[in-house]
Amino acid sequence: MFALMREKGTNLIDDLTSGLVNNMRFSDRNVLYPPEAEVKPGKGVLPEWFYASFKEPNGHSELDTIHMYITQEAMFEELGELMMGIALVEMKHLDKLADLIKDLGGELTRSNNTDKVKYGDTPAEAVRIAIDGELKTIAEYERITALTAALPPSDTTRYTLSLLAKLIADEQLHITLLKGWLSGDQSKL
Ligand SMILES: [Fe+2]
Ligand SMILES: [Fe+2]
């Protein structure tokens, strides 16, 4: 009778991975994912805005990026920990975008391929490609932030803006980590 029961529908793995990823050095610990909110269609935030970032075959969508990082991790031993750590954070980004697109009434099962993904022939080239992808991702998230901020405020716009702020903070940290690797490892240029 003293047991505190889990609410139906609570995703413990979601909570666990959020906590895990938030506490890794590959995610910005100072900026948190927004708590659950009532996100719904009809508030001006369109699911289509997120398709390019979610899994479009453009070389820098979250899905392409996960594939890029784990491939680079396998190709270049010296990048292993860095690329794998970042890839885990990108998986959480993909997960949060999937939930958002679903809540906004969008389509999650569009086809994709990894034809546009580039890997690099040396570790330094791989890192430069990764930085370029992160910059493109941030530019896209900033573009959607501006569109969302111009809408009448609602739970949906507030959640979207906070999520975008978290994604941007993580991508900025990735650039810092990748640049740090480059500057500390000139011998591999
Ligand atoms: Fe990401
Ligand atoms: Fe990133």
Coordinates of N, CA, C and O and ligand atoms in Angstrom, one line a residue:
M1 N 0.8 -1.2 0.0 CA 0.0 0.0 0.0 C 0.8 1.3 0.0 O 0.4 2.4 -0.2
F2 N 2.1 1.1 0.3 CA 3.0 2.2 0.3 C 3.7 2.4 -1.0 O 4.5 3.3 -1.2
A3 N 3.5 1.4 -1.9 CA 4.2 1.4 -3.2 C 3.8 2.6 -4.0 O 2.6 2.9 -4.1
L4 N 4.8 3.3 -4.5 CA 4.5 4.4 -5.4 C 4.5 3.8 -6.9 O 5.5 3.4 -7.4
M5 N 3.4 3.8 -7.4 CA 3.2 3.1 -8.7 C 3.6 4.0 -9.9 O 3.3 5.2 -9.9
R6 N 4.2 3.4 -10.8 CA 4.6 4.1 -12.1 C 3.4 4.5 -12.8 O 2.5 3.6 -13.0
E7 N 3.3 5.7 -13.3 CA 2.2 6.1 -14.1 C 2.2 5.3 -15.4 O 3.2 5.1 -16.0
K8 N 1.0 4.9 -15.9 CA 0.9 4.1 -17.1 C 1.5 5.0 -18.3 O 1.2 6.2 -18.3
G9 N 2.2 4.4 -19.1 CA 2.8 5.1 -20.3 C 4.1 5.8 -20.0 O 4.7 6.4 -20.9
T10 N 4.6 5.7 -18.7 CA 5.9 6.3 -18.4 C 7.0 5.5 -19.1 O 7.0 4.2 -18.9
N11 N 7.8 6.1 -19.9 CA 8.9 5.4 -20.6 C 10.2 5.5 -19.8 O 10.9 6.5 -19.8
L12 N 10.4 4.4 -19.0 CA 11.6 4.4 -18.1 C 12.9 4.5 -18.9 O 13.9 5.1 -18.5
I13 N 12.9 3.8 -20.0 CA 14.2 3.8 -20.8 C 14.4 5.2 -21.4 O 15.5 5.7 -21.5
D14 N 13.3 5.9 -21.7 CA 13.4 7.3 -22.2 C 14.1 8.2 -21.1 O 15.0 8.9 -21.3
D15 N 13.5 8.0 -19.9 CA 14.1 8.7 -18.7 C 15.5 8.4 -18.5 O 16.4 9.2 -18.2
L16 N 15.8 7.1 -18.5 CA 17.2 6.6 -18.3 C 18.2 7.2 -19.3 O 19.2 7.7 -18.9
T17 N 17.8 7.1 -20.6 CA 18.8 7.5 -21.6 C 18.9 9.0 -21.6 O 20.0 9.6 -21.8
S18 N 17.8 9.8 -21.2 CA 17.9 11.2 -21.1 C 18.9 11.5 -20.0 O 19.8 12.4 -20.2
G19 N 18.8 10.8 -18.8 CA 19.7 11.1 -17.7 C 21.1 10.7 -18.1 O 22.1 11.5 -17.8
L20 N 21.3 9.6 -18.7 CA 22.6 9.1 -19.1 C 23.3 10.1 -20.1 O 24.4 10.6 -19.9
V21 N 22.6 10.4 -21.1 CA 23.1 11.3 -22.2 C 23.4 12.7 -21.6 O 24.4 13.3 -21.9
N22 N 22.5 13.2 -20.8 CA 22.6 14.5 -20.2 C 23.9 14.6 -19.3 O 24.4 15.7 -19.1
N23 N 24.3 13.5 -18.8 CA 25.4 13.5 -17.9 C 26.8 13.1 -18.6 O 27.8 12.9 -17.9
M24 N 26.7 12.9 -19.9 CA 27.9 12.6 -20.6 C 28.6 13.9 -21.0 O 27.9 14.9 -21.2
R25 N 29.9 13.9 -21.2 CA 30.5 15.1 -21.6 C 30.2 15.5 -23.1 O 30.7 16.5 -23.6
F26 N 29.4 14.7 -23.8 CA 29.1 15.0 -25.2 C 27.8 15.7 -25.3 O 27.3 15.9 -26.4
S27 N 27.2 16.0 -24.2 CA 25.9 16.8 -24.2 C 26.1 18.0 -23.3 O 26.8 17.9 -22.3
D28 N 25.4 19.1 -23.6 CA 25.6 20.3 -22.8 C 24.7 20.1 -21.5 O 23.5 20.2 -21.6
R29 N 25.4 19.9 -20.4 CA 24.7 19.6 -19.1 C 23.9 20.8 -18.6 O 23.1 20.6 -17.7
N30 N 24.3 22.0 -19.0 CA 23.6 23.2 -18.5 C 22.3 23.5 -19.2 O 21.5 24.3 -18.7
V31 N 22.0 22.8 -20.3 CA 20.8 23.1 -21.0 C 20.0 21.7 -21.0 O 20.5 20.7 -21.5
L32 N 18.8 21.7 -20.5 CA 18.0 20.5 -20.4 C 17.0 20.3 -21.5 O 16.5 21.3 -22.0
Y33 N 16.6 19.1 -21.7 CA 15.4 18.9 -22.6 C 14.2 19.4 -21.8 O 14.1 19.3 -20.6
P34 N 13.2 20.0 -22.6 CA 12.0 20.5 -21.9 C 11.2 19.3 -21.3 O 11.2 18.2 -21.9
P35 N 10.5 19.5 -20.2 CA 9.6 18.5 -19.7 C 8.5 18.2 -20.7 O 8.2 19.1 -21.5
E36 N 7.8 17.1 -20.5 CA 6.7 16.8 -21.4 C 5.7 17.9 -21.4 O 5.5 18.6 -20.4
A37 N 5.1 18.2 -22.5 CA 4.1 19.3 -22.6 C 3.1 18.9 -23.6 O 3.2 17.9 -24.4
E38 N 2.0 19.6 -23.6 CA 0.9 19.3 -24.5 C 1.2 19.9 -25.9 O 1.0 21.1 -26.1
V39 N 1.8 19.1 -26.7 CA 2.2 19.5 -28.1 C 1.2 19.0 -29.0 O 0.8 17.8 -29.0
K40 N 0.6 19.9 -29.8 CA -0.4 19.5 -30.8 C -0.4 20.2 -32.1 O 0.1 21.3 -32.1
P41 N -1.1 19.7 -33.1 CA -1.2 20.4 -34.4 C -2.1 21.6 -34.2 O -2.8 21.7 -33.3
G42 N -2.0 22.5 -35.2 CA -2.9 23.6 -35.2 C -2.4 24.8 -34.5 O -3.1 25.8 -34.4
K43 N -1.2 24.8 -34.0 CA -0.6 25.9 -33.3 C 0.4 26.7 -34.1 O 1.1 27.5 -33.6
G44 N 0.5 26.3 -35.4 CA 1.4 27.0 -36.3 C 2.8 26.3 -36.5 O 3.4 26.6 -37.5
V45 N 3.1 25.4 -35.6 CA 4.4 24.6 -35.7 C 4.1 23.5 -36.7 O 3.3 22.6 -36.3
L46 N 4.8 23.4 -37.8 CA 4.4 22.4 -38.8 C 5.5 21.3 -38.7 O 6.7 21.5 -38.7
P47 N 5.0 20.0 -38.8 CA 5.9 18.9 -38.7 C 6.9 18.9 -39.9 O 8.0 18.5 -39.7
E48 N 6.5 19.4 -41.0 CA 7.3 19.4 -42.2 C 8.6 20.2 -42.0 O 9.6 19.9 -42.6
W49 N 8.6 21.2 -41.1 CA 9.8 22.0 -40.8 C 10.9 21.1 -40.3 O 12.1 21.5 -40.4
F50 N 10.6 19.9 -39.7 CA 11.6 19.1 -39.0 C 12.1 17.9 -39.9 O 13.0 17.2 -39.5
Y51 N 11.4 17.8 -41.0 CA 11.8 16.6 -41.8 C 13.3 16.6 -42.2 O 13.9 15.5 -42.2
A52 N 13.8 17.7 -42.7 CA 15.2 17.8 -43.2 C 16.1 17.4 -42.0 O 17.1 16.7 -42.2
S53 N 15.8 17.9 -40.8 CA 16.7 17.6 -39.7 C 16.6 16.2 -39.2 O 17.5 15.7 -38.6
F54 N 15.4 15.6 -39.3 CA 15.1 14.3 -38.8 C 15.9 13.2 -39.5 O 16.8 12.6 -38.9
K55 N 15.5 13.0 -40.8 CA 16.2 11.9 -41.4 C 16.3 12.0 -43.0 O 16.5 11.0 -43.7
E56 N 16.2 13.2 -43.5 CA 16.4 13.4 -44.9 C 17.8 12.9 -45.3 O 18.7 13.1 -44.6
P57 N 17.9 12.4 -46.5 CA 19.2 12.0 -47.0 C 20.0 13.2 -47.5 O 20.3 13.3 -48.7
N58 N 20.4 14.0 -46.6 CA 21.1 15.3 -46.9 C 22.6 15.3 -46.4 O 23.3 16.3 -46.6
G59 N 23.0 14.3 -45.7 CA 24.4 14.2 -45.2 C 24.5 14.8 -43.8 O 25.5 14.6 -43.1
H60 N 23.5 15.6 -43.3 CA 23.6 16.2 -42.0 C 22.4 16.1 -41.1 O 22.3 16.7 -40.1
S61 N 21.4 15.3 -41.6 CA 20.2 15.1 -40.7 C 20.7 14.3 -39.5 O 21.7 13.7 -39.5
E62 N 19.8 14.2 -38.5 CA 20.2 13.5 -37.3 C 20.5 12.0 -37.6 O 21.5 11.5 -37.2
L63 N 19.7 11.4 -38.5 CA 19.9 10.0 -38.8 C 21.2 9.8 -39.6 O 22.0 9.0 -39.3
D64 N 21.4 10.7 -40.6 CA 22.7 10.6 -41.4 C 23.9 10.8 -40.5 O 24.9 10.2 -40.7
T65 N 23.7 11.7 -39.5 CA 24.8 12.1 -38.7 C 25.2 10.9 -37.8 O 26.4 10.6 -37.5
I66 N 24.2 10.2 -37.3 CA 24.4 9.0 -36.5 C 25.2 8.0 -37.3 O 26.2 7.4 -36.8
H67 N 24.8 7.8 -38.5 CA 25.5 6.8 -39.4 C 26.9 7.3 -39.7 O 27.8 6.5 -39.6
M68 N 27.1 8.6 -39.9 CA 28.4 9.1 -40.2 C 29.3 8.9 -39.0 O 30.4 8.4 -39.1
Y69 N 28.8 9.3 -37.8 CA 29.7 9.2 -36.6 C 30.1 7.7 -36.3 O 31.2 7.4 -36.0
I70 N 29.1 6.8 -36.4 CA 29.5 5.4 -36.0 C 30.4 4.8 -37.1 O 31.2 3.9 -36.8
T71 N 30.3 5.3 -38.4 CA 31.2 4.8 -39.4 C 32.5 5.3 -39.2 O 33.6 4.6 -39.3
Q72 N 32.6 6.6 -38.9 CA 33.9 7.3 -38.7 C 34.6 6.6 -37.4 O 35.8 6.4 -37.4
E73 N 33.8 6.3 -36.4 CA 34.3 5.6 -35.2 C 35.0 4.3 -35.6 O 36.0 4.0 -35.1
A74 N 34.4 3.6 -36.5 CA 34.9 2.3 -37.0 C 36.2 2.5 -37.9 O 37.1 1.7 -37.8
M75 N 36.1 3.5 -38.7 CA 37.2 3.8 -39.6 C 38.5 4.3 -39.0 O 39.6 3.9 -39.4
F76 N 38.3 5.2 -38.0 CA 39.5 5.8 -37.4 C 39.5 5.6 -35.9 O 38.8 6.2 -35.1
E77 N 40.4 4.7 -35.5 CA 40.5 4.3 -34.1 C 40.7 5.5 -33.2 O 40.1 5.5 -32.1
E78 N 41.5 6.5 -33.6 CA 41.8 7.6 -32.8 C 40.6 8.5 -32.5 O 40.7 9.4 -31.6
L79 N 39.5 8.3 -33.3 CA 38.3 9.1 -33.1 C 37.2 8.4 -32.3 O 36.2 8.9 -32.0
G80 N 37.5 7.1 -32.0 CA 36.5 6.2 -31.4 C 35.6 6.8 -30.4 O 34.4 6.9 -30.5
E81 N 36.2 7.2 -29.2 CA 35.4 7.6 -28.1 C 34.6 8.9 -28.4 O 33.4 9.0 -28.1
L82 N 35.3 9.8 -29.1 CA 34.6 11.1 -29.4 C 33.4 10.9 -30.3 O 32.3 11.4 -30.0
M83 N 33.6 10.1 -31.4 CA 32.5 9.9 -32.4 C 31.4 9.1 -31.7 O 30.2 9.4 -32.0
M84 N 31.7 8.1 -31.0 CA 30.7 7.3 -30.4 C 29.9 8.1 -29.3 O 28.6 8.0 -29.3
G85 N 30.6 8.9 -28.6 CA 29.9 9.7 -27.6 C 28.9 10.7 -28.2 O 27.8 10.8 -27.8
I86 N 29.4 11.3 -29.3 CA 28.5 12.3 -30.0 C 27.3 11.5 -30.6 O 26.2 12.0 -30.6
A87 N 27.6 10.4 -31.2 CA 26.5 9.6 -31.9 C 25.4 9.3 -30.9 O 24.2 9.3 -31.3
L88 N 25.7 9.0 -29.6 CA 24.7 8.6 -28.7 C 23.8 9.9 -28.4 O 22.6 9.7 -28.3
V89 N 24.4 11.0 -28.4 CA 23.6 12.3 -28.2 C 22.7 12.5 -29.4 O 21.6 12.9 -29.3
E90 N 23.3 12.3 -30.6 CA 22.5 12.5 -31.8 C 21.3 11.5 -31.8 O 20.2 11.8 -32.3
M91 N 21.4 10.3 -31.2 CA 20.3 9.4 -31.2 C 19.2 9.9 -30.3 O 18.0 9.8 -30.7
K92 N 19.6 10.6 -29.3 CA 18.5 11.2 -28.4 C 17.9 12.4 -29.2 O 16.7 12.6 -29.1
H93 N 18.7 13.1 -29.9 CA 18.1 14.2 -30.8 C 17.0 13.6 -31.7 O 15.9 14.1 -31.9
L94 N 17.4 12.5 -32.4 CA 16.5 11.8 -33.3 C 15.2 11.4 -32.6 O 14.1 11.6 -33.2
D95 N 15.4 10.9 -31.4 CA 14.3 10.4 -30.7 C 13.3 11.5 -30.3 O 12.1 11.4 -30.5
K96 N 13.9 12.7 -29.9 CA 13.0 13.8 -29.5 C 12.3 14.4 -30.7 O 11.2 14.9 -30.7
L97 N 13.0 14.4 -31.9 CA 12.4 14.9 -33.1 C 11.3 14.0 -33.6 O 10.2 14.5 -34.0
A98 N 11.5 12.7 -33.4 CA 10.5 11.7 -33.8 C 9.2 12.0 -33.0 O 8.1 12.0 -33.5
D99 N 9.4 12.2 -31.7 CA 8.2 12.4 -30.8 C 7.5 13.7 -31.2 O 6.3 13.8 -31.2
L100 N 8.3 14.7 -31.5 CA 7.7 16.0 -31.8 C 6.9 15.9 -33.2 O 5.8 16.4 -33.2
I101 N 7.6 15.3 -34.2 CA 6.9 15.2 -35.5 C 5.6 14.4 -35.3 O 4.5 14.7 -35.9
K102 N 5.6 13.3 -34.5 CA 4.4 12.5 -34.3 C 3.3 13.4 -33.6 O 2.2 13.4 -34.0
D103 N 3.7 14.1 -32.5 CA 2.7 14.9 -31.8 C 2.1 16.0 -32.7 O 1.0 16.4 -32.5
L104 N 2.9 16.4 -33.7 CA 2.4 17.5 -34.6 C 1.6 16.9 -35.8 O 1.2 17.7 -36.6
G105 N 1.5 15.6 -35.8 CA 0.7 14.9 -36.8 C 1.4 14.7 -38.1 O 0.8 14.5 -39.1
G106 N 2.8 14.7 -38.0 CA 3.6 14.5 -39.2 C 3.8 13.0 -39.5 O 3.3 12.1 -38.9
E107 N 4.7 12.8 -40.5 CA 5.0 11.5 -41.1 C 6.4 11.1 -40.6 O 7.4 11.8 -40.9
L108 N 6.5 9.9 -40.0 CA 7.8 9.4 -39.5 C 8.5 8.4 -40.4 O 9.7 8.2 -40.3
T109 N 7.7 7.8 -41.3 CA 8.2 6.7 -42.0 C 8.7 7.0 -43.5 O 8.6 6.1 -44.3
R110 N 9.1 8.2 -43.7 CA 9.6 8.6 -45.0 C 10.9 7.8 -45.3 O 11.6 7.5 -44.4
S111 N 11.1 7.4 -46.6 CA 12.2 6.6 -46.9 C 13.5 7.5 -46.8 O 13.4 8.7 -46.8
N112 N 14.6 6.8 -46.7 CA 15.9 7.6 -46.6 C 17.0 6.6 -47.0 O 16.9 5.4 -47.1
N113 N 18.1 7.2 -47.4 CA 19.4 6.4 -47.6 C 20.5 7.3 -47.1 O 20.3 8.4 -46.7
T114 N 21.7 6.7 -47.2 CA 22.9 7.4 -46.6 C 23.8 7.9 -47.7 O 25.0 8.1 -47.5
D115 N 23.3 8.0 -48.9 CA 24.1 8.3 -50.1 C 24.9 9.6 -50.0 O 26.0 9.8 -50.6
K116 N 24.3 10.6 -49.2 CA 25.0 11.9 -49.2 C 26.0 12.0 -48.0 O 26.7 13.0 -47.9
V117 N 26.1 11.0 -47.2 CA 27.0 11.0 -46.1 C 28.5 10.9 -46.6 O 28.8 10.1 -47.4
K118 N 29.3 11.8 -46.0 CA 30.7 11.8 -46.3 C 31.4 11.4 -45.0 O 31.0 11.7 -43.9
Y119 N 32.6 10.7 -45.2 CA 33.3 10.2 -44.0 C 34.7 10.8 -43.8 O 35.1 10.9 -42.7
G120 N 35.3 11.1 -44.9 CA 36.7 11.6 -44.9 C 37.7 10.4 -45.0 O 37.4 9.3 -44.7
D121 N 38.9 10.8 -45.5 CA 39.9 9.8 -45.7 C 41.0 9.7 -44.6 O 41.8 8.8 -44.5
T122 N 41.0 10.8 -43.8 CA 41.9 10.8 -42.7 C 41.1 11.3 -41.4 O 40.0 11.8 -41.6
P123 N 41.6 11.0 -40.2 CA 40.8 11.5 -39.1 C 40.5 13.0 -39.1 O 39.4 13.4 -38.7
A124 N 41.5 13.8 -39.5 CA 41.3 15.2 -39.5 C 40.2 15.6 -40.5 O 39.4 16.5 -40.2
E125 N 40.2 14.9 -41.6 CA 39.2 15.2 -42.6 C 37.8 14.8 -42.1 O 36.8 15.5 -42.3
A126 N 37.8 13.7 -41.4 CA 36.5 13.2 -40.8 C 36.0 14.2 -39.8 O 34.8 14.5 -39.8
V127 N 36.9 14.8 -39.0 CA 36.4 15.8 -38.0 C 35.9 17.0 -38.7 O 34.9 17.6 -38.3
R128 N 36.6 17.5 -39.8 CA 36.2 18.7 -40.5 C 34.8 18.5 -41.1 O 34.0 19.4 -41.1
I129 N 34.6 17.3 -41.7 CA 33.3 17.0 -42.3 C 32.2 17.0 -41.2 O 31.1 17.6 -41.4
A130 N 32.6 16.5 -40.0 CA 31.6 16.5 -38.9 C 31.3 17.9 -38.4 O 30.1 18.2 -38.2
I131 N 32.3 18.8 -38.4 CA 32.1 20.2 -38.0 C 31.1 20.8 -39.0 O 30.2 21.6 -38.6
D132 N 31.4 20.6 -40.3 CA 30.6 21.2 -41.3 C 29.1 20.8 -41.2 O 28.2 21.6 -41.3
G133 N 28.9 19.5 -40.9 CA 27.5 19.0 -40.7 C 26.9 19.6 -39.5 O 25.7 20.0 -39.5
E134 N 27.6 19.8 -38.4 CA 27.1 20.4 -37.2 C 26.6 21.8 -37.4 O 25.6 22.3 -37.0
L135 N 27.5 22.5 -38.2 CA 27.1 24.0 -38.5 C 25.9 24.0 -39.3 O 25.0 24.9 -39.1
K136 N 25.7 23.1 -40.3 CA 24.5 23.1 -41.1 C 23.3 22.8 -40.3 O 22.2 23.4 -40.4
T137 N 23.5 21.9 -39.3 CA 22.4 21.5 -38.4 C 21.9 22.7 -37.6 O 20.7 23.0 -37.4
I138 N 22.9 23.4 -37.0 CA 22.6 24.6 -36.2 C 21.9 25.6 -37.0 O 20.9 26.2 -36.6
A139 N 22.3 25.9 -38.2 CA 21.7 26.9 -39.1 C 20.2 26.5 -39.3 O 19.3 27.4 -39.3
E140 N 20.0 25.2 -39.5 CA 18.6 24.8 -39.8 C 17.7 25.0 -38.5 O 16.6 25.4 -38.5
Y141 N 18.3 24.6 -37.3 CA 17.6 24.7 -36.1 C 17.3 26.2 -35.7 O 16.3 26.6 -35.2
E142 N 18.3 27.1 -36.1 CA 18.1 28.5 -35.9 C 17.0 29.1 -36.8 O 16.2 29.9 -36.4
R143 N 16.9 28.5 -38.0 CA 15.9 29.0 -39.0 C 14.5 28.6 -38.4 O 13.6 29.4 -38.4
I144 N 14.4 27.3 -37.9 CA 13.1 26.9 -37.4 C 12.8 27.6 -36.1 O 11.6 27.9 -35.8
T145 N 13.8 28.0 -35.3 CA 13.5 28.8 -34.1 C 12.9 30.1 -34.4 O 11.9 30.5 -33.8
A146 N 13.4 30.8 -35.5 CA 12.9 32.1 -35.9 C 11.4 31.9 -36.3 O 10.5 32.7 -35.9
L147 N 11.1 30.9 -37.1 CA 9.7 30.6 -37.5 C 8.8 30.4 -36.3 O 7.7 30.9 -36.3
T148 N 9.3 29.6 -35.4 CA 8.5 29.3 -34.2 C 8.3 30.5 -33.3 O 7.2 30.7 -32.8
A149 N 9.3 31.2 -33.1 CA 9.3 32.4 -32.2 C 8.3 33.5 -32.7 O 7.8 34.3 -32.0
A150 N 8.0 33.4 -34.0 CA 7.1 34.4 -34.6 C 5.7 34.1 -34.5 O 4.8 34.8 -34.8
L151 N 5.4 32.9 -34.0 CA 4.0 32.4 -33.8 C 3.4 32.9 -32.5 O 4.1 33.2 -31.6
P152 N 2.1 32.9 -32.4 CA 1.5 33.2 -31.1 C 1.9 32.1 -30.1 O 1.9 30.9 -30.4
P153 N 2.3 32.6 -28.9 CA 2.8 31.6 -27.9 C 1.8 30.6 -27.5 O 0.6 30.9 -27.3
S154 N 2.2 29.3 -27.3 CA 1.4 28.3 -26.8 C 2.3 27.2 -26.2 O 3.5 27.3 -26.3
D155 N 1.7 26.2 -25.5 CA 2.5 25.1 -25.0 C 3.4 24.5 -26.1 O 4.5 24.1 -25.9
T156 N 2.8 24.4 -27.3 CA 3.5 23.8 -28.4 C 4.6 24.6 -28.9 O 5.7 24.1 -29.1
T157 N 4.5 25.9 -29.0 CA 5.6 26.8 -29.4 C 6.7 26.8 -28.3 O 7.9 26.8 -28.6
R158 N 6.2 26.9 -27.0 CA 7.2 26.9 -25.9 C 8.0 25.6 -25.9 O 9.3 25.7 -25.7
Y159 N 7.4 24.5 -26.0 CA 8.1 23.2 -26.0 C 9.1 23.2 -27.2 O 10.3 22.8 -27.0
T160 N 8.6 23.6 -28.3 CA 9.4 23.5 -29.6 C 10.7 24.4 -29.4 O 11.8 24.0 -29.7
L161 N 10.5 25.6 -28.9 CA 11.6 26.5 -28.7 C 12.6 26.0 -27.7 O 13.8 26.1 -27.9
S162 N 12.1 25.4 -26.6 CA 13.1 24.8 -25.6 C 13.8 23.6 -26.2 O 15.0 23.4 -25.9
L163 N 13.1 22.8 -26.9 CA 13.8 21.6 -27.5 C 14.8 22.1 -28.5 O 16.0 21.6 -28.5
L164 N 14.5 23.1 -29.3 CA 15.5 23.6 -30.3 C 16.7 24.2 -29.6 O 17.8 24.0 -30.0
A165 N 16.4 24.9 -28.5 CA 17.5 25.5 -27.8 C 18.5 24.4 -27.2 O 19.7 24.6 -27.2
K166 N 17.9 23.3 -26.7 CA 18.7 22.2 -26.3 C 19.5 21.6 -27.4 O 20.7 21.3 -27.2
L167 N 18.9 21.3 -28.5 CA 19.5 20.7 -29.7 C 20.7 21.6 -30.1 O 21.8 21.1 -30.4
I168 N 20.4 22.9 -30.2 CA 21.5 23.8 -30.7 C 22.7 23.8 -29.7 O 23.8 23.8 -30.0
A169 N 22.3 23.8 -28.4 CA 23.4 23.8 -27.3 C 24.3 22.6 -27.5 O 25.5 22.7 -27.4
D170 N 23.6 21.4 -27.7 CA 24.4 20.2 -27.9 C 25.3 20.2 -29.1 O 26.5 19.9 -29.1
E171 N 24.7 20.7 -30.2 CA 25.5 20.8 -31.5 C 26.7 21.8 -31.3 O 27.7 21.5 -31.9
Q172 N 26.4 22.8 -30.6 CA 27.5 23.8 -30.4 C 28.7 23.1 -29.6 O 29.8 23.3 -29.9
L173 N 28.2 22.3 -28.6 CA 29.3 21.6 -27.8 C 30.0 20.6 -28.7 O 31.2 20.5 -28.5
H174 N 29.3 20.0 -29.6 CA 30.0 19.0 -30.5 C 31.1 19.7 -31.3 O 32.1 19.2 -31.5
I175 N 30.7 20.9 -31.8 CA 31.7 21.7 -32.6 C 32.9 22.0 -31.7 O 34.1 21.8 -32.1
T176 N 32.7 22.4 -30.4 CA 33.8 22.7 -29.5 C 34.7 21.5 -29.3 O 35.9 21.5 -29.3
L177 N 34.0 20.3 -29.1 CA 34.8 19.1 -28.9 C 35.6 18.7 -30.1 O 36.7 18.3 -30.0
L178 N 34.9 18.8 -31.3 CA 35.6 18.4 -32.5 C 36.8 19.4 -32.8 O 37.9 18.9 -33.2
K179 N 36.5 20.7 -32.6 CA 37.6 21.6 -32.8 C 38.8 21.4 -31.9 O 39.9 21.5 -32.2
G180 N 38.4 21.0 -30.6 CA 39.4 20.7 -29.6 C 40.2 19.5 -30.0 O 41.5 19.5 -29.9
W181 N 39.6 18.5 -30.6 CA 40.4 17.4 -31.1 C 41.4 17.8 -32.2 O 42.5 17.5 -32.2
L182 N 40.9 18.7 -33.1 CA 41.7 19.1 -34.2 C 42.9 19.9 -33.7 O 44.1 19.7 -34.1
S183 N 42.7 20.8 -32.8 CA 43.8 21.7 -32.3 C 44.7 20.9 -31.4 O 45.9 21.2 -31.3
G184 N 44.3 19.8 -30.8 CA 45.1 19.0 -29.9 C 45.9 17.9 -30.7 O 46.7 17.3 -30.2
D185 N 45.5 17.7 -31.9 CA 46.0 16.6 -32.7 C 46.5 17.0 -34.1 O 46.2 16.4 -35.1
Q186 N 47.3 18.1 -34.1 CA 47.9 18.6 -35.3 C 48.7 17.6 -36.1 O 48.7 17.6 -37.3
S187 N 49.2 16.6 -35.4 CA 50.1 15.6 -36.0 C 49.3 14.8 -37.0 O 49.9 14.2 -38.0
K188 N 48.0 14.7 -36.8 CA 47.2 13.9 -37.7 C 46.6 14.6 -38.9 O 45.8 14.1 -39.6
L189 N 46.9 15.9 -39.0 CA 46.3 16.7 -40.1 C 46.8 16.3 -41.4 O 47.9 15.9 -41.5
Ligands
FE1 FE 22.0 16.4 -33.3
FE2 FE 25.8 17.1 -33.1

